[in-house]
Short mmCIF file of C-alpha atoms in Angstrom, two decimals:
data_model
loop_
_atom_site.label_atom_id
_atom_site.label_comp_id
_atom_site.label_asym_id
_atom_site.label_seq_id
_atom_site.Cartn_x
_atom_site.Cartn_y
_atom_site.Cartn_z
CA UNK A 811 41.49 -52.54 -10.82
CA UNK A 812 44.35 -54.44 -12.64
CA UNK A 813 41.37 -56.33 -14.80
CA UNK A 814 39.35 -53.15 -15.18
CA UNK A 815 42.79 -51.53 -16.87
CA UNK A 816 43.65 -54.75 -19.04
CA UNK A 817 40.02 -54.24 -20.06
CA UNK A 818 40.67 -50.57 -20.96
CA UNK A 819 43.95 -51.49 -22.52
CA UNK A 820 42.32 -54.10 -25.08
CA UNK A 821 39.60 -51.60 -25.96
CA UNK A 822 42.30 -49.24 -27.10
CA UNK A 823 44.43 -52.00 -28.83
CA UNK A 824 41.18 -52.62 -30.47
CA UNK A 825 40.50 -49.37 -32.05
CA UNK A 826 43.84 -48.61 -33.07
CA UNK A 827 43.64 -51.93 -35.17
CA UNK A 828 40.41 -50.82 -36.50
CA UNK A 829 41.86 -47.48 -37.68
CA UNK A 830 45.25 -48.92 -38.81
CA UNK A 831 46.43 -49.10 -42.75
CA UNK A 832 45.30 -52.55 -42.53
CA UNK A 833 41.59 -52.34 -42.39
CA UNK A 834 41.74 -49.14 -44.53
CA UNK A 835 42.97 -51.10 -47.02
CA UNK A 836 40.37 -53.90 -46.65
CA UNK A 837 37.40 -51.28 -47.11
CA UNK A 838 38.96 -49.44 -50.57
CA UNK A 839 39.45 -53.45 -51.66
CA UNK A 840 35.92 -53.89 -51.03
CA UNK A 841 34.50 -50.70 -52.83
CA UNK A 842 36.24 -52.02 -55.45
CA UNK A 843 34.44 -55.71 -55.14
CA UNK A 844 31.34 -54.22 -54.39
CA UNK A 845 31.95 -51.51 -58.08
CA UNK A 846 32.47 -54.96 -60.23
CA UNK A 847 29.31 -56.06 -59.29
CA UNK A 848 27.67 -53.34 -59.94
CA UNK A 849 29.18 -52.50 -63.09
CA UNK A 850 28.66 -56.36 -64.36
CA UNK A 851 25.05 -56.12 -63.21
CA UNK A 852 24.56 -52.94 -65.38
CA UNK A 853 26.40 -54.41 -68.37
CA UNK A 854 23.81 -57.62 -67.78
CA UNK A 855 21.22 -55.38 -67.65
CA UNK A 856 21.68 -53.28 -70.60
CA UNK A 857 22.04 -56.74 -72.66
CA UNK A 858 18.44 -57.70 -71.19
CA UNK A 859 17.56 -54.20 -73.34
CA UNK A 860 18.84 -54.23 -76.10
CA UNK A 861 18.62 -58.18 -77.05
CA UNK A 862 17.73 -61.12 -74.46
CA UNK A 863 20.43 -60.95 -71.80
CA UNK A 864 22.03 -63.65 -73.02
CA UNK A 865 20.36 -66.00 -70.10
CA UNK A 866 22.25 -64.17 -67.37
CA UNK A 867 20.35 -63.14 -64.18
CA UNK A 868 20.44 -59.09 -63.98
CA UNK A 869 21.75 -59.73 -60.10
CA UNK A 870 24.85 -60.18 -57.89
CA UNK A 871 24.42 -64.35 -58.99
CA UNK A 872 24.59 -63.05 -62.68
CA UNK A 873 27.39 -61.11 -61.76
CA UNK A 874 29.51 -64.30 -59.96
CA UNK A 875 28.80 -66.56 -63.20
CA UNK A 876 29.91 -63.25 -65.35
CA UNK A 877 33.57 -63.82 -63.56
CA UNK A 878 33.14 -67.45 -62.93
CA UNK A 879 33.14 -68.13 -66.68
CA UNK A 880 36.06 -65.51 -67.68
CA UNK A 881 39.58 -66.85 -67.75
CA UNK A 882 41.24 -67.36 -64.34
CA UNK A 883 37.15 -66.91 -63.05
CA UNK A 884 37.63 -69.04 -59.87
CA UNK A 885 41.00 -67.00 -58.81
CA UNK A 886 39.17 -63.57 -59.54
CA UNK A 887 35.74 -64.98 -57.34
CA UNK A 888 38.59 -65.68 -54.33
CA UNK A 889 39.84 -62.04 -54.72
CA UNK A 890 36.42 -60.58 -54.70
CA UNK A 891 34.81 -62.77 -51.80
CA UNK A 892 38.08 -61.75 -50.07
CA UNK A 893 37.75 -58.23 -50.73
CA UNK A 894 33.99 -57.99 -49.71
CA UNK A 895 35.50 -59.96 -46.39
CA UNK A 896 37.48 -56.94 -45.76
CA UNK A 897 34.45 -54.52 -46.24
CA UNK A 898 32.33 -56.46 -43.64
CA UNK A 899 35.71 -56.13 -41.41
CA UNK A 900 35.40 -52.60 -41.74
CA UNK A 901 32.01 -52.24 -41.27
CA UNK A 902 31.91 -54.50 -38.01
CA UNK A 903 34.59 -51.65 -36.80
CA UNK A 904 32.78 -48.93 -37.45
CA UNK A 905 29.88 -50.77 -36.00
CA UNK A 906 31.94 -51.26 -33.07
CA UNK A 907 34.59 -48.03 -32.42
CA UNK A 908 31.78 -45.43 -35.05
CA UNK A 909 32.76 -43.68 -38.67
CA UNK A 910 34.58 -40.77 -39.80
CA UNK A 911 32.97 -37.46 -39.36
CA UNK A 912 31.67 -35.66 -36.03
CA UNK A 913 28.60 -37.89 -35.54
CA UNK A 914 30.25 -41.20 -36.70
CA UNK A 915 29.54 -42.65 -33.05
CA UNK A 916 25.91 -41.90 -33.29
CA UNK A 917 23.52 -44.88 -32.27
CA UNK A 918 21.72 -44.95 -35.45
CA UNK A 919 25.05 -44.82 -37.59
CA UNK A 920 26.98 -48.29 -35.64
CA UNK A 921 23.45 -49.99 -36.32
CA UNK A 922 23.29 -49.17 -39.78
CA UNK A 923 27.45 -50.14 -39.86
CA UNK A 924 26.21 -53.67 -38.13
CA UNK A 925 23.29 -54.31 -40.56
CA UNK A 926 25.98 -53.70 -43.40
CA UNK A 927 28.49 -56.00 -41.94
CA UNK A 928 26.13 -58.92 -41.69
CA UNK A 929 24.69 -58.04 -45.48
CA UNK A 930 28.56 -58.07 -46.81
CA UNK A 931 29.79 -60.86 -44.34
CA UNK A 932 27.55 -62.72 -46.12
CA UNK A 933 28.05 -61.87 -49.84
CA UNK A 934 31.56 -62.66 -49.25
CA UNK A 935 30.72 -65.92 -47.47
CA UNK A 936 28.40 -66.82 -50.99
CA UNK A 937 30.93 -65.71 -53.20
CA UNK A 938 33.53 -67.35 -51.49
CA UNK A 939 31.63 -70.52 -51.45
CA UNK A 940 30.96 -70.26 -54.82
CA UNK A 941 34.37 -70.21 -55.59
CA UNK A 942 35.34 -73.41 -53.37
CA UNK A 943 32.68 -75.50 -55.77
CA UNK A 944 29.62 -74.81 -54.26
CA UNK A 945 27.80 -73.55 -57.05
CA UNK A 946 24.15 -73.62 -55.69
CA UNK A 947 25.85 -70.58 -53.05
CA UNK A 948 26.16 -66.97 -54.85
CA UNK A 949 24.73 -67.53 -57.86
CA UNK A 950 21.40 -68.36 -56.86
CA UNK A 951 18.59 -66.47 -58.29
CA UNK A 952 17.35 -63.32 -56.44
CA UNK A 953 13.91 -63.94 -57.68
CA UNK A 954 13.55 -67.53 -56.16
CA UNK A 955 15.28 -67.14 -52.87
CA UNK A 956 12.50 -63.19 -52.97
CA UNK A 957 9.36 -65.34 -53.75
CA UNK A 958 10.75 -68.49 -51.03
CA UNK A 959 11.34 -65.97 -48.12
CA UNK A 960 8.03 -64.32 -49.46
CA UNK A 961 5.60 -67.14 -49.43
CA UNK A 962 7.35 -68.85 -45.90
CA UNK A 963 6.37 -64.62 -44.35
CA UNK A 964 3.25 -65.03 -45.34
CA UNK A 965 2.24 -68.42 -43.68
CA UNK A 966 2.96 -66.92 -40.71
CA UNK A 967 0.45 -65.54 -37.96
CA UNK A 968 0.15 -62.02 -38.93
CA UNK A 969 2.38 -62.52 -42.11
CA UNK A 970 0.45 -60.62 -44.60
CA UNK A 971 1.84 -57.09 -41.97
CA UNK A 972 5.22 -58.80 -41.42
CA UNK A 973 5.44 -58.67 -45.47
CA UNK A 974 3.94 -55.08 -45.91
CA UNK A 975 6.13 -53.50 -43.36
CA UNK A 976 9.10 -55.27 -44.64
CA UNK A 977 8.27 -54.07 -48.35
CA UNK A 978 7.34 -50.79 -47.02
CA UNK A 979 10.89 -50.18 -45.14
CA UNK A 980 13.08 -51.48 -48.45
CA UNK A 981 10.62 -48.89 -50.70
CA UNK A 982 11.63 -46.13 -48.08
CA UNK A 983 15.09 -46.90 -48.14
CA UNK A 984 15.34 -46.77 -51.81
CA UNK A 985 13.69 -43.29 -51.53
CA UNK A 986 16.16 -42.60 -49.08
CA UNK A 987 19.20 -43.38 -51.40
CA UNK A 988 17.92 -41.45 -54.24
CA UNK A 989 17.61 -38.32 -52.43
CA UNK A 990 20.76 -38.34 -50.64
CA UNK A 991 22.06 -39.73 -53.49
CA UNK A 992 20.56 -36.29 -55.88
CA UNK A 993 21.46 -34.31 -52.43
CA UNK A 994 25.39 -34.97 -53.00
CA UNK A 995 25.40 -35.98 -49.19
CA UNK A 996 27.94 -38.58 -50.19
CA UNK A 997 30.22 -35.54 -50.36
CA UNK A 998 30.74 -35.77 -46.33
CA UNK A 999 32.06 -39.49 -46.62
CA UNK A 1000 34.38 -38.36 -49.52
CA UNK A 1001 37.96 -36.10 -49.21
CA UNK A 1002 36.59 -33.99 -52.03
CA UNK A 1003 39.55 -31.24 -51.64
CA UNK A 1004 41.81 -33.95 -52.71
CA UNK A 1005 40.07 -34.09 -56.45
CA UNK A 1006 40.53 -31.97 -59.17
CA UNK A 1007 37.31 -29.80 -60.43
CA UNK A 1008 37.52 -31.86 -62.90
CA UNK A 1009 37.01 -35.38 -60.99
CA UNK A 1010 35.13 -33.80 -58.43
CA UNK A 1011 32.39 -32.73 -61.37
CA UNK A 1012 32.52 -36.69 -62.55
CA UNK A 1013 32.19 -38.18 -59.50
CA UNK A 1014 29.35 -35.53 -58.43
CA UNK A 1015 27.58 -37.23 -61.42
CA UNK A 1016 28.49 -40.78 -61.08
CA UNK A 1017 27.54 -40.39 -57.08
CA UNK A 1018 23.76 -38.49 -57.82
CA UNK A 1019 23.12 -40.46 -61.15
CA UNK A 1020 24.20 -44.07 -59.86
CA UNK A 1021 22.95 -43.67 -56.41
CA UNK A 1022 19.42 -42.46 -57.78
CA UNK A 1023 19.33 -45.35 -59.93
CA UNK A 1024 20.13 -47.80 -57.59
CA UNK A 1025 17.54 -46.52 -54.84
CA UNK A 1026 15.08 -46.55 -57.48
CA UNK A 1027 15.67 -49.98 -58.21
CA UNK A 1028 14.97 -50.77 -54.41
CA UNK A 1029 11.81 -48.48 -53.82
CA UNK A 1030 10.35 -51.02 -56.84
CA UNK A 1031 11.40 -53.94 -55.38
CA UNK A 1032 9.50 -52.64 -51.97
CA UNK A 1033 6.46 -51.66 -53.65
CA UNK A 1034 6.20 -55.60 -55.20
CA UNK A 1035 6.49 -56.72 -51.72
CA UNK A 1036 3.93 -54.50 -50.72
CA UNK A 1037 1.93 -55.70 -53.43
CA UNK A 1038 2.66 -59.61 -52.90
CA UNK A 1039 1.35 -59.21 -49.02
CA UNK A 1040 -1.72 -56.81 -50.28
CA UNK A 1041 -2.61 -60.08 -52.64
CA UNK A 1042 -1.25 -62.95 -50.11
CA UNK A 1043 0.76 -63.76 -53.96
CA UNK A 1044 4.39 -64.65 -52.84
CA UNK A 1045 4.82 -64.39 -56.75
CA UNK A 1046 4.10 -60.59 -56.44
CA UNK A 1047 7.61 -60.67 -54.95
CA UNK A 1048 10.24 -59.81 -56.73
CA UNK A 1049 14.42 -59.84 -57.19
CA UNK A 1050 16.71 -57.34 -58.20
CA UNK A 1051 16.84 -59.16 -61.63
CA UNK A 1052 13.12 -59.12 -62.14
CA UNK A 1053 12.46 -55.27 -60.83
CA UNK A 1054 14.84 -55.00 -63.67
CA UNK A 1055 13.48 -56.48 -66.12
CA UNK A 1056 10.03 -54.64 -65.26
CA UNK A 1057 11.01 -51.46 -66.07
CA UNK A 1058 10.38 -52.85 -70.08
CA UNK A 1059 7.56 -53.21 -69.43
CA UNK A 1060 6.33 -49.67 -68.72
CA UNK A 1061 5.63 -47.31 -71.37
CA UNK A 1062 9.05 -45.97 -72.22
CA UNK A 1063 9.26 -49.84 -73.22
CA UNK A 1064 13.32 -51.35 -72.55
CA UNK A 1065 14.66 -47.22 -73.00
CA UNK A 1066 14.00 -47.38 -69.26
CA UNK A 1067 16.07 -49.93 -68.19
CA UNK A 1068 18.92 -48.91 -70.34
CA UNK A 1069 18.73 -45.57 -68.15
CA UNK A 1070 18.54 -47.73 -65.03
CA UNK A 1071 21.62 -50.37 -66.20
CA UNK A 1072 23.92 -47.15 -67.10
CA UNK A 1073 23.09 -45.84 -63.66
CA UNK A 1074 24.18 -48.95 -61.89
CA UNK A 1075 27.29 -48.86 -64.02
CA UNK A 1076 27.69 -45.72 -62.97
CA UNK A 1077 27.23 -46.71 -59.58
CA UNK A 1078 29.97 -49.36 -59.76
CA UNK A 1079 32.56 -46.72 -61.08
CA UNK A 1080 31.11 -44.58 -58.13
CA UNK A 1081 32.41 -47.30 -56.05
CA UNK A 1082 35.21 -47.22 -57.49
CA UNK A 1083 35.74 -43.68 -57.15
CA UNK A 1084 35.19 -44.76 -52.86
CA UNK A 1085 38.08 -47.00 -53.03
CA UNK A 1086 40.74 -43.87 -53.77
CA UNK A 1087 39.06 -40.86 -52.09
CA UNK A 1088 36.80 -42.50 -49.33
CA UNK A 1089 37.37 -41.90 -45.52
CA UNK A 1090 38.20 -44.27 -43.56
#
């Protein structure tokens, strides 16, 4: 009995840590990480459109060298990999204790929060290493590491499906982005009677327009996997900086991907947006 209620006594101590100021804090400081990357990966993009990108990658490694090469660049990558820390931290309690919102404890929502803790527990851990000297960590191209995982899939038994399915679950949860994202269901996440009609008109914008973009940008980087297991080509396979860069080459020519960088800007600032009126 007396370990049964110690048991029941941590659980509680538990949640109330995860819904103290603490790790409210640590999510808004990692909307705000995760809305520089964004933004930078835009502005990187929009260069690879209107000139030659300068040599940056259009990707979260193009974004770290962005900062890394700014003044005070290693201080600002420890505040972001820090900040992304704390939006794994809040992920892995929502994972844990559920969201905000009436069906915040739902199965399918703590999954989805554990998936995103592992994706931003280890951005931060790249970033973070990046920062310490270990330049190979972060800044690696998305391409490379795409076409590597890609062509190691495919020598497996039964690879070529592996591959497909994979490619086929990121190009429907692009789709899935876009519309929710053009649906305004980011307005449940959001304490929208806090914002003028004003702000709440901008950020009804910045949340369909950057959200579409950016789930667009994912259902193309399915539909190459798709394509590199249809063609057993792990070159097929492709990063967020080359899905980027493919959009010149359709017939709206580089106009395309200067919609798709201002959208991830937009995105970013989006983010942004999280960090003040998200709930959490």
């Amino acid at each position: 009995m007396a370990t049964g209620s110690a048991k029941a006594r941590g659980r509680v101590h538990a949640q109330r840590a995860a819904n103290s100021t603490a790790v409210s804090a640590a999510a808004r400081a990692g909307f705000v990480a995760r809305g520089v990357i964004y933004v930078l990966i835009g502005v990187i993009s929009l260069r690879i459109a209107l000139s030659d990108g300068g040599g940056k990658q259009a990707d979260r490694g193009g974004a770290i060298t962005e900062i890394a090469e700014k003044p005070f660049g290693t201080v600002l990558l420890w505040l972001l990999g820090v900040a992304l820390a704390g939006m794994a931290l809040w992920r892995l309690s929502e994972a844990a204790f559920g969201q905000a919102g009436p069906d915040g404890k739902k199965a399918s929502k703590r999954a989805m929060a554990a998936g995103r803790f592992v994706f931003y527990g280890f951005v931060s851990y790249s970033v973070l290493s990046y920062a310490a000297g270990d330049e190979g960590s972060g800044s690696g191209s998305s391409d490379k590491s795409s076409q590597d995982v890609t062509a190691k899939a495919l020598d497996w038994p039964g690879g070529q499906w592996i591959v497909a399915v994979a490619g086929i679950a990121v190009a429907a949860a692009g789709v899935w982005i876009a519309v929710r994202a053009i649906r305004h269901k980011f307005h449940k996440h959001l304490k929208m009677f806090e914002m003028s009609e004003k702000i709440r008109k901008t950020i009804d914008f910045l949340g369909m327009f950057g959200g579409a973009a950016r789930g667009i940008v994912f259902a193309v980087a399915g539909v190459f996997a798709v394509a590199a297991a249809v063609q057993h080509k792990p070159g097929k396979a492709k990063g967020m900086d080359d899905t980027l860069r493919s959009f010149t080459e359709t017939p709206a020519g580089p106009w395309l991907l200067v919609l798709i960088a201002v959208g991830l800007a937009a995105f970013g600032v989006f983010s942004w947006a999280n960090a003040r009126w998200r709930k959490v």
